[in-house]
Amino acid sequence: MASSVTEPRPSDSSPAAGAAAEPGETTPPGKRRKGLSEKNRPLWLLIPGGLLMTIVILVPLAMGIWMSLIDLDQYTLRQWVSAEFIGIQNYIEAALSSELLRSIWLSVSFAVISTVVTIPLGVAAAVVTQNAYRGRAVVRSIFLIPYVLPSFVVASVWRTMLQPDGIVNVTLTNMGMDGGLWLNGPNAYWTLVWVEIWAAWPFIYLLALSGLQAVDHEVHEASALDGALWWNKLRYVIFPYLKGPVSLAFLLATLNHINNFTLPYVLFGAPAPSDVNVLPILVYVTSFQSFRFGLSAAMAVVSLILIAIPLFIYLRAVRLDVHEGGKK
Amino acid sequence: MGMSKPRRIGTIAAAAISVLMLAACGGSGGSGGTTSGATGGKVDGTGKTLNVLMNVTAQYPQEQQAWFKEMSTKFKAETGADIQWETFATANDEMTRIQTSVVSGQGPDVYGLGTTFTPTAYSTGAFVKLGDNEWNQLGGKDKFVPAALGISGPDEANQIGIPFVSRPFVMAYNTELLAAAGIEKPATTWDEFTEHAKKLTTGDQYGVAVAYKDNFDPWKYIWGMSIQAGNPIIDGTEVRLDDPITKKAYETYFGWVTTDKVVDPSSVGWANPQALAAFAAGKAAYFPMTSPLSIPALDASAVKGKYKYALMPTVPPGETSNPSAGKPATSILSGDNLVVADYSKQKDLAFAFIKMITDKDVQLNYFKVFGQLPANQEAAKELATNEVIAPALESGAKSVATPFSGAWGDVQLSLTNVVVQSIPDLSSGAVSDSNLSQRLKDEQAKSQTALDRAKK
């Protein structure tokens, strides 16, 4: 493991690094080198990307924020430029007299539960398919099935199975249990979590697998020489390697769960039962069934902020946004 | 400050792009286009292309493409213009199209709209209001079934919707099952309907097939029973969703599961196609809230030759005749309207197209291929002799339009939501009075807020 760190890395021989090491360049001792690379970097090269980002992300974001401040609905849509500016009234309405806060709570709790359950599943599946054995390719393919199925198909199939007279309830009845209602009422929340877990764990599996494959062969050899048994090896040698990929998986998976619209929409329809009135459904109904575009924009902005705060803290905590060596 | 220059360039570029985008989006709004009345005369559309957006007919995709082709050829022969067809799958898809078109001032010239969606479209103010001139271009108002005009606009002077097809609701009944139970005629009041349903429920056969989980069916029952008892739900500036009349409608509708037990308990999870399947399998005697569109499915099923359509009951629950304020509505006014976009630069061509597809022969052919009833009066008369669909035509003539308000979408959502949130109670066997009252109160408040916005 140590050898890989001391070996020259490809990035060390990059032109920037080379320029910084030019003998003509004087750098005060003790201070971090600030070579040519940081002074006269050709930042204008970023313009194409920057323009694209402006058009694709910043302009819509700005328009979204602006929409949240005006009284935009079906009546004002046509003259949207002159729609009345109403300040934070949409925000007040979203927070006080809509389902927004409850929906955010439902969405976030559902997303976190789904992620927390899928991580051990995904990592376990990755470990199981790490070593070569007969039939491993088949197992790996089977593991990917839920991931390659479109969300719409997954939701339709589960909706059919979970009908009051569907196959799940018929099976439960045959086993002497009462299935009850899965697609409405308090169970609906757990149905959503269950189906999401079913559909999403291979994502964790994929990232964990990539983490495992990054473990050098020598590491396995060294731990074998040290006599580490499988659990100790896994716990103290292999898992540390997975910290990065799995942290990233945690982040991406949680955001995907929060943003998943298709699954609850197809499973439960709109208007959704109150136990699964998650954020995307609420925003959708407000926008496209009540046509309150301003209000739904405010909801989207509030949820963006509420989700961005823990996200930021998490990013700092797991240092995903920081390069090796602590340099940003 | 070596970096400030590129950054400034970037900022300026971004600002310029934003301004351009805003200008592109907002640079319409105005009317534009010709409105000259080409009354009677032929419209010359040589070299032009008319853009038409219509509902996709999921049941008959190939037939629809063939129909598009046929109409394009016919239109080309009549006007010299081409047609570019586009389709949408759901009302939400369409609303998205309308939004972008309304905001950008460009898009389809002609839109097909569901009837209940017409008030929402009207509230955007983006469609041509039909004056005498326009009606003349279409071949006159008399050309259409009068009831079909009921949801073209808020009043006679402000109409935007031209009726295209009609899909009135009726109920199907199993003639064998009714005869076996000694019932001679299908029910005409909701009380009688429930009585029949009780008689017809034995073993795994149920009196009625109802789709409680459908996204649209439930509100049509509740609205129908309410208007029959004199509550139009939107009454001037008031929403009357928590009215005792409407509560009674919910109690009746829920009672079929909870107290009368005349429906399959599983139907709390059914959408309309599942209820249709139950009826088609001979497991239910009555199947309300269906339309002639179910003919192909029923003719291919176990009940072929053993079913008929009839009007749904028109007397509200608990009554033997309609109260004075009540209307004997057989169905919501259901079907498709066509509207012409205000921003269209070829309105004459658009009206020529609509005239063409609302003419008798085209409408009769459309019925033959797609099973949708004509809005053209002569065509409808010709079909009235067809025994199977005669009840549907009668239902169309006696249907009542839902309130013409931009807030109707919200009210409809609220009416449905009461049922959605009551499904766990329905499943457990009882919807308590307090739960129902609370839900009605909540939805009343939401709908009233929506209506207040509509009146601003």
Coordinates of N, CA and C in Angstrom, one line a residue, chain A residues 38-41 43-44 47 51 54-55 59-60 63 66 71-81 90 93 99 163-165 180-181 183-186 265 267-275 284-285 287-293, chain B residues 3 6 9-10 13-14 17-18 21-22 25-26 29-31 92 95-96 99 102-103 117 119-120 123-126 213 215 264-266 268-270 274 342 405-407 409-410 413 416-417 420-421 423-424 427 449-450 453-454 456:
Chain A
E38 N -0.9 29.2 -11.2 CA -2.0 29.9 -10.5 C -2.2 31.3 -10.8
K39 N -1.1 31.9 -11.3 CA -1.1 33.4 -11.6 C -1.8 33.6 -13.0
N40 N -1.2 33.0 -14.0 CA -1.7 33.3 -15.3 C -2.4 32.1 -16.0
R41 N -3.2 31.5 -15.2 CA -3.9 30.4 -15.8 C -4.8 30.8 -16.9
L43 N -7.7 31.1 -17.9 CA -9.1 30.9 -17.4 C -10.1 31.1 -18.5
W44 N -9.7 31.8 -19.6 CA -10.7 32.1 -20.6 C -11.1 30.8 -21.3
I47 N -14.5 29.5 -20.7 CA -15.7 30.2 -21.2 C -16.8 29.3 -21.8
L51 N -20.3 29.2 -20.2 CA -21.5 29.6 -20.9 C -22.6 28.5 -20.8
T54 N -24.1 28.5 -17.5 CA -25.0 29.6 -17.3 C -26.3 29.3 -17.9
I55 N -26.3 28.8 -19.2 CA -27.6 28.5 -19.8 C -28.3 27.4 -19.2
V59 N -29.3 30.2 -15.5 CA -30.4 31.0 -16.0 C -31.7 30.3 -15.5
P60 N -31.9 29.0 -15.7 CA -33.1 28.4 -15.1 C -33.3 28.6 -13.6
M63 N -34.4 32.1 -13.0 CA -35.8 32.2 -13.4 C -36.7 31.5 -12.4
W66 N -37.0 33.8 -9.5 CA -37.8 34.9 -9.9 C -39.3 34.5 -9.9
D71 N -46.7 36.3 -8.9 CA -48.0 35.6 -8.8 C -48.3 34.9 -10.1
L72 N -47.6 33.8 -10.4 CA -47.7 33.2 -11.7 C -48.6 32.0 -11.7
D73 N -49.7 32.1 -12.4 CA -50.6 30.9 -12.4 C -51.3 30.9 -13.8
Q74 N -52.3 30.1 -14.0 CA -52.9 30.0 -15.3 C -53.5 31.3 -15.8
Y75 N -53.8 32.2 -14.9 CA -54.5 33.4 -15.3 C -53.4 34.4 -15.8
T76 N -52.2 34.3 -15.2 CA -51.2 35.3 -15.6 C -50.1 34.8 -16.5
L77 N -50.3 33.5 -16.8 CA -49.2 32.8 -17.6 C -48.9 33.6 -18.9
R78 N -50.0 34.0 -19.6 CA -49.8 34.6 -20.9 C -49.1 35.9 -20.8
Q79 N -49.3 36.7 -19.8 CA -48.6 37.9 -19.7 C -47.6 37.8 -18.5
W80 N -46.8 36.7 -18.6 CA -46.0 36.4 -17.5 C -45.0 37.4 -17.1
V81 N -44.6 38.2 -18.1 CA -43.6 39.2 -17.8 C -44.2 40.3 -16.8
N90 N -45.5 33.8 -1.7 CA -45.6 32.4 -2.1 C -44.9 31.5 -1.1
E93 N -47.1 31.2 2.0 CA -48.2 30.2 1.7 C -47.6 28.8 1.7
E99 N -48.8 21.6 2.2 CA -48.3 20.3 2.8 C -46.7 20.3 2.7
Q163 N -51.7 -4.9 -5.4 CA -53.2 -4.6 -5.4 C -53.8 -5.3 -4.2
P164 N -55.0 -4.8 -3.8 CA -55.7 -5.6 -2.7 C -55.9 -7.0 -3.1
D165 N -56.2 -7.3 -4.4 CA -56.3 -8.8 -4.8 C -55.1 -9.2 -5.6
G180 N -53.7 -6.8 3.8 CA -54.2 -5.4 4.0 C -53.9 -4.6 2.7
L181 N -53.8 -3.3 3.0 CA -53.7 -2.3 1.9 C -52.3 -1.9 1.8
L183 N -51.1 0.1 -1.0 CA -50.9 1.3 -1.9 C -51.6 2.5 -1.4
N184 N -52.1 2.5 -0.1 CA -52.7 3.6 0.5 C -52.6 3.4 2.0
G185 N -52.8 4.4 2.8 CA -52.8 4.2 4.2 C -51.3 4.2 4.7
P186 N -51.1 3.9 6.0 CA -49.8 4.0 6.6 C -48.8 3.0 5.9
Y265 N -45.3 8.3 -8.3 CA -46.4 8.7 -9.2 C -47.1 7.5 -9.8
L267 N -46.8 4.3 -8.7 CA -47.3 3.4 -7.7 C -48.6 3.9 -7.1
F268 N -48.7 5.2 -6.8 CA -49.8 5.7 -6.1 C -50.8 6.7 -6.8
G269 N -50.3 7.2 -8.0 CA -51.1 8.2 -8.7 C -51.2 9.5 -8.1
A270 N -51.8 10.5 -8.7 CA -52.0 11.8 -8.2 C -53.4 12.2 -8.3
P271 N -54.0 12.7 -7.2 CA -53.4 13.1 -5.9 C -53.0 11.8 -5.1
A272 N -51.8 12.0 -4.5 CA -51.3 10.8 -3.7 C -51.9 10.7 -2.4
P273 N -52.0 9.5 -1.8 CA -52.4 9.3 -0.4 C -51.5 10.2 0.5
S274 N -52.0 10.7 1.6 CA -51.2 11.7 2.3 C -49.9 11.1 2.9
D275 N -49.9 9.8 3.1 CA -48.7 9.2 3.7 C -47.5 9.1 2.7
Y284 N -45.4 18.7 -8.3 CA -46.0 18.3 -9.6 C -47.5 18.7 -9.5
V285 N -48.2 18.3 -8.5 CA -49.6 18.6 -8.4 C -49.9 20.1 -8.3
S287 N -48.0 22.4 -9.6 CA -47.7 23.0 -10.9 C -48.7 22.6 -11.9
F288 N -48.9 21.3 -12.1 CA -49.6 20.9 -13.3 C -51.1 20.5 -13.0
Q289 N -51.5 20.5 -11.8 CA -52.9 20.2 -11.6 C -53.6 21.4 -11.0
S290 N -52.9 22.2 -10.2 CA -53.5 23.4 -9.7 C -53.0 24.6 -10.5
F291 N -51.9 24.4 -11.3 CA -51.4 25.5 -12.1 C -50.9 26.7 -11.3
R292 N -50.4 26.5 -10.1 CA -49.8 27.5 -9.3 C -48.3 27.5 -9.5
F293 N -47.9 28.1 -10.6 CA -46.4 28.0 -10.9 C -45.6 28.7 -10.0
Chain B
M3 N -7.4 38.4 -13.7 CA -8.5 37.6 -14.1 C -9.8 38.3 -14.3
P6 N -11.4 38.2 -18.3 CA -12.2 37.1 -18.8 C -13.5 37.0 -18.0
I9 N -16.0 39.3 -19.3 CA -16.5 38.9 -20.6 C -17.6 37.8 -20.3
G10 N -17.2 36.9 -19.4 CA -18.2 35.8 -19.1 C -19.5 36.4 -18.6
A13 N -21.4 38.0 -21.4 CA -22.0 37.0 -22.3 C -23.2 36.4 -21.6
A14 N -23.1 36.1 -20.3 CA -24.2 35.4 -19.7 C -25.4 36.4 -19.6
I17 N -27.0 36.6 -23.0 CA -27.8 35.4 -23.3 C -29.1 35.4 -22.6
S18 N -29.1 35.8 -21.3 CA -30.3 35.8 -20.5 C -31.3 36.8 -21.2
M21 N -32.7 35.3 -24.3 CA -33.7 34.3 -24.0 C -35.0 34.9 -23.5
L22 N -34.9 35.9 -22.7 CA -36.1 36.5 -22.2 C -36.9 37.1 -23.4
C25 N -38.6 34.6 -25.4 CA -39.8 34.0 -24.7 C -40.9 35.0 -24.7
G26 N -40.6 36.2 -24.4 CA -41.6 37.2 -24.1 C -42.1 38.0 -25.3
G29 N -47.1 37.5 -27.1 CA -48.2 38.1 -26.3 C -49.2 38.7 -27.2
G30 N -48.8 39.5 -28.2 CA -49.8 40.1 -29.0 C -50.6 39.2 -29.9
S31 N -51.6 39.7 -30.5 CA -52.4 38.7 -31.3 C -51.7 38.4 -32.6
N92 N -51.6 16.5 -18.8 CA -50.5 17.3 -18.3 C -49.4 17.6 -19.4
M95 N -50.8 20.4 -21.2 CA -50.7 21.7 -20.4 C -49.3 22.2 -20.6
T96 N -48.3 21.3 -20.6 CA -46.9 21.7 -20.8 C -46.8 22.4 -22.1
Q99 N -48.4 25.7 -22.1 CA -47.6 26.7 -21.4 C -46.5 27.2 -22.3
V102 N -47.9 29.3 -25.1 CA -48.5 30.5 -24.7 C -47.4 31.5 -24.4
V103 N -46.4 31.0 -23.7 CA -45.4 31.9 -23.2 C -44.5 32.4 -24.4
F117 N -61.1 20.2 -19.5 CA -59.9 21.0 -19.5 C -60.1 22.3 -20.2
P119 N -62.1 24.9 -19.6 CA -62.1 26.1 -18.7 C -60.7 26.6 -18.4
T120 N -59.8 25.6 -18.1 CA -58.4 25.9 -17.7 C -57.8 26.6 -18.9
S123 N -58.9 30.0 -19.3 CA -58.4 31.0 -18.4 C -57.1 31.6 -18.8
T124 N -56.4 30.9 -19.6 CA -55.1 31.4 -20.1 C -55.3 32.5 -21.1
G125 N -56.5 32.6 -21.7 CA -56.7 33.7 -22.6 C -56.0 33.6 -23.9
A126 N -55.5 32.4 -24.2 CA -54.6 32.2 -25.4 C -55.3 31.7 -26.6
K213 N -60.2 3.6 -7.1 CA -58.8 4.1 -7.1 C -58.5 4.9 -8.4
N215 N -58.1 7.7 -11.1 CA -57.8 9.1 -10.9 C -58.9 10.1 -11.3
D264 N -66.9 -5.6 -5.1 CA -65.8 -6.5 -4.7 C -64.9 -5.6 -3.8
P265 N -64.6 -6.2 -2.6 CA -63.8 -5.4 -1.7 C -62.4 -4.9 -2.3
S266 N -62.0 -5.7 -3.3 CA -60.7 -5.3 -3.9 C -60.8 -4.1 -4.8
V268 N -61.4 -1.2 -4.0 CA -60.8 0.0 -3.5 C -59.4 0.2 -4.1
G269 N -58.9 -0.8 -4.8 CA -57.6 -0.6 -5.5 C -57.7 -0.6 -7.0
W270 N -58.9 -0.5 -7.5 CA -59.1 -0.6 -8.9 C -59.1 0.8 -9.6
Q274 N -59.7 -2.0 -14.6 CA -59.9 -3.2 -13.8 C -61.4 -3.5 -13.5
D342 N -54.5 31.8 -30.3 CA -54.6 33.2 -30.6 C -53.4 33.7 -31.4
S405 N -65.2 27.2 -14.9 CA -64.3 28.0 -14.1 C -62.9 27.6 -14.2
G406 N -62.0 28.5 -14.1 CA -60.6 28.2 -14.1 C -60.2 27.4 -12.9
A407 N -61.1 27.5 -11.8 CA -60.8 26.8 -10.6 C -61.3 25.3 -10.7
G409 N -60.3 22.7 -12.2 CA -59.2 21.7 -12.1 C -59.0 21.4 -10.6
D410 N -58.9 22.5 -9.8 CA -58.7 22.3 -8.3 C -59.8 21.6 -7.6
L413 N -59.8 18.0 -8.4 CA -58.7 17.4 -7.6 C -59.2 17.2 -6.2
T416 N -61.7 14.3 -5.9 CA -61.0 13.0 -6.0 C -60.2 12.7 -4.7
N417 N -59.6 13.8 -4.2 CA -58.7 13.6 -3.1 C -59.5 13.1 -1.8
V420 N -59.5 9.5 -2.4 CA -58.1 8.9 -2.2 C -57.8 8.7 -0.8
Q421 N -58.0 9.8 0.0 CA -57.6 9.7 1.4 C -58.6 8.8 2.3
I423 N -59.6 5.8 1.2 CA -59.5 4.4 0.8 C -59.0 3.5 2.0
P424 N -58.1 4.0 2.9 CA -57.8 3.1 4.0 C -59.1 2.8 4.8
S427 N -61.3 0.4 3.0 CA -60.7 -1.0 3.1 C -61.0 -1.6 4.4
T449 N -60.2 28.6 -1.9 CA -59.0 29.5 -2.2 C -58.8 29.6 -3.7
A450 N -58.9 28.4 -4.3 CA -58.7 28.4 -5.8 C -59.7 29.2 -6.5
R453 N -59.1 32.9 -6.2 CA -58.1 33.4 -7.2 C -58.7 33.6 -8.6
A454 N -59.6 32.7 -8.9 CA -60.2 32.8 -10.3 C -61.0 34.0 -10.4
K456 N -60.4 37.0 -9.3 CA -59.7 38.2 -9.1 C -59.7 39.1 -10.3

